[in-house]
């Protein structure tokens, strides 16, 4: 019998949800076996994660993988595309005690070297002279300018104040290219007046001392068909597109085209999850990571994306196989 993707996705999600209820783990708190031993030698600032989760979901993941391989075979190979050179690759990260994160202040800068990435999306940590000095050697830096997903206690100021502070600091640190709003609209089903005002204020304050700075917002693939982003367009310079459910990557180019339709004339950074949050809450399927990487080269060559953002610094120890697949691809281009 031919593998059925829809049925495999359903069973994988059901198994993941059941395990979350039984093991009482939060989203993103799973890791490949041996995680804690890896932390003991590489980064003692981290907290334990559920390694047993990935063992218990193995059967459903295997069936899902078989169904995905069948769909990938039907799609056929990508064209060659343009190399994802280090100046086009960004690493997402920063110090956080959540999701198996590191509390090392330089976790982003250090782990960017693993992927030979020159650019960073600095998130979670404080917007301060001390922290931005640590990241001053990165070629380009986008920094968090909103409290959503911020590490506890790391943003004492309002979003507007944070954006203006980054604007001021960018005059001292010229590698700062702009700000990033994590989960920009994911908390609501529509674009509310409150959200429009928030994005407009952040944009104005970000550019207050340095008009060259750009504001990016995180958008998920499933949001593109649900919302009209037109009211936000005057205040955004670009978006960071992510695929919450990994099987959505099978429609990668179509989704990027949809994103460009929703955000005309805006920059698009393509996000790559090593941890699949929406379907399995475990490591992403390596075949889908390779499919996305090959697709990203084609989309880059066509001018449909402006770069690739890998999430993230913490996943290298959480999911070493997935991290090695991505690094190996980037090295072998």
PDB file of N, CA and C in Angstrom, residues 145-147 155 157-167 198 201-206 208:
ATOM      1  N   UNK A 145      13.035  43.384  19.079  1.00  0.00           N
ATOM      2  CA  UNK A 145      12.525  44.692  19.504  1.00  0.00           C
ATOM      3  C   UNK A 145      11.140  44.585  20.127  1.00  0.00           C
ATOM      4  N   UNK A 146      10.728  43.373  20.477  1.00  0.00           N
ATOM      5  CA  UNK A 146       9.428  43.196  21.122  1.00  0.00           C
ATOM      6  C   UNK A 146       9.546  42.165  22.229  1.00  0.00           C
ATOM      7  N   UNK A 147       8.608  42.211  23.165  1.00  0.00           N
ATOM      8  CA  UNK A 147       8.696  41.377  24.366  1.00  0.00           C
ATOM      9  C   UNK A 147       8.235  39.942  24.139  1.00  0.00           C
ATOM     10  N   UNK A 155      13.767  42.295  29.111  1.00  0.00           N
ATOM     11  CA  UNK A 155      13.291  43.530  28.499  1.00  0.00           C
ATOM     12  C   UNK A 155      12.476  44.315  29.536  1.00  0.00           C
ATOM     13  N   UNK A 157      12.082  47.504  29.557  1.00  0.00           N
ATOM     14  CA  UNK A 157      11.437  48.643  28.914  1.00  0.00           C
ATOM     15  C   UNK A 157      10.274  48.191  28.034  1.00  0.00           C
ATOM     16  N   UNK A 158       9.495  49.133  27.561  1.00  0.00           N
ATOM     17  CA  UNK A 158       8.416  48.824  26.629  1.00  0.00           C
ATOM     18  C   UNK A 158       8.999  48.493  25.253  1.00  0.00           C
ATOM     19  N   UNK A 159       8.165  47.960  24.382  1.00  0.00           N
ATOM     20  CA  UNK A 159       8.622  47.664  23.024  1.00  0.00           C
ATOM     21  C   UNK A 159       9.093  48.933  22.325  1.00  0.00           C
ATOM     22  N   UNK A 160       8.358  50.022  22.513  1.00  0.00           N
ATOM     23  CA  UNK A 160       8.734  51.293  21.877  1.00  0.00           C
ATOM     24  C   UNK A 160      10.087  51.772  22.377  1.00  0.00           C
ATOM     25  N   UNK A 161      10.305  51.666  23.687  1.00  0.00           N
ATOM     26  CA  UNK A 161      11.577  52.084  24.279  1.00  0.00           C
ATOM     27  C   UNK A 161      12.708  51.177  23.822  1.00  0.00           C
ATOM     28  N   UNK A 162      12.429  49.889  23.704  1.00  0.00           N
ATOM     29  CA  UNK A 162      13.438  48.932  23.246  1.00  0.00           C
ATOM     30  C   UNK A 162      13.868  49.250  21.820  1.00  0.00           C
ATOM     31  N   UNK A 163      12.894  49.554  20.970  1.00  0.00           N
ATOM     32  CA  UNK A 163      13.205  49.881  19.582  1.00  0.00           C
ATOM     33  C   UNK A 163      14.048  51.142  19.481  1.00  0.00           C
ATOM     34  N   UNK A 164      13.728  52.154  20.280  1.00  0.00           N
ATOM     35  CA  UNK A 164      14.509  53.391  20.235  1.00  0.00           C
ATOM     36  C   UNK A 164      15.916  53.175  20.786  1.00  0.00           C
ATOM     37  N   UNK A 165      16.030  52.343  21.817  1.00  0.00           N
ATOM     38  CA  UNK A 165      17.351  52.038  22.364  1.00  0.00           C
ATOM     39  C   UNK A 165      18.216  51.361  21.305  1.00  0.00           C
ATOM     40  N   UNK A 166      17.634  50.436  20.556  1.00  0.00           N
ATOM     41  CA  UNK A 166      18.385  49.769  19.491  1.00  0.00           C
ATOM     42  C   UNK A 166      18.792  50.781  18.426  1.00  0.00           C
ATOM     43  N   UNK A 167      17.915  51.718  18.125  1.00  0.00           N
ATOM     44  CA  UNK A 167      18.224  52.761  17.145  1.00  0.00           C
ATOM     45  C   UNK A 167      19.448  53.560  17.581  1.00  0.00           C
ATOM     46  N   UNK A 198       1.013  49.012  17.332  1.00  0.00           N
ATOM     47  CA  UNK A 198       2.256  48.497  17.910  1.00  0.00           C
ATOM     48  C   UNK A 198       3.369  48.459  16.867  1.00  0.00           C
ATOM     49  N   UNK A 201       4.484  51.997  15.819  1.00  0.00           N
ATOM     50  CA  UNK A 201       5.292  52.666  16.842  1.00  0.00           C
ATOM     51  C   UNK A 201       6.698  52.093  16.895  1.00  0.00           C
ATOM     52  N   UNK A 202       6.809  50.775  16.849  1.00  0.00           N
ATOM     53  CA  UNK A 202       8.122  50.139  16.861  1.00  0.00           C
ATOM     54  C   UNK A 202       8.926  50.573  15.642  1.00  0.00           C
ATOM     55  N   UNK A 203       8.297  50.608  14.484  1.00  0.00           N
ATOM     56  CA  UNK A 203       8.978  51.007  13.258  1.00  0.00           C
ATOM     57  C   UNK A 203       9.489  52.441  13.354  1.00  0.00           C
ATOM     58  N   UNK A 204       8.651  53.345  13.836  1.00  0.00           N
ATOM     59  CA  UNK A 204       9.040  54.753  13.951  1.00  0.00           C
ATOM     60  C   UNK A 204      10.191  54.933  14.928  1.00  0.00           C
ATOM     61  N   UNK A 205      10.121  54.235  16.060  1.00  0.00           N
ATOM     62  CA  UNK A 205      11.177  54.373  17.073  1.00  0.00           C
ATOM     63  C   UNK A 205      12.473  53.706  16.635  1.00  0.00           C
ATOM     64  N   UNK A 206      12.364  52.614  15.883  1.00  0.00           N
ATOM     65  CA  UNK A 206      13.558  51.930  15.383  1.00  0.00           C
ATOM     66  C   UNK A 206      14.340  52.826  14.437  1.00  0.00           C
ATOM     67  N   UNK A 208      14.198  56.150  14.418  1.00  0.00           N
ATOM     68  CA  UNK A 208      14.262  57.509  14.966  1.00  0.00           C
ATOM     69  C   UNK A 208      15.657  58.099  14.904  1.00  0.00           C
TER      70      UNK A 208
END
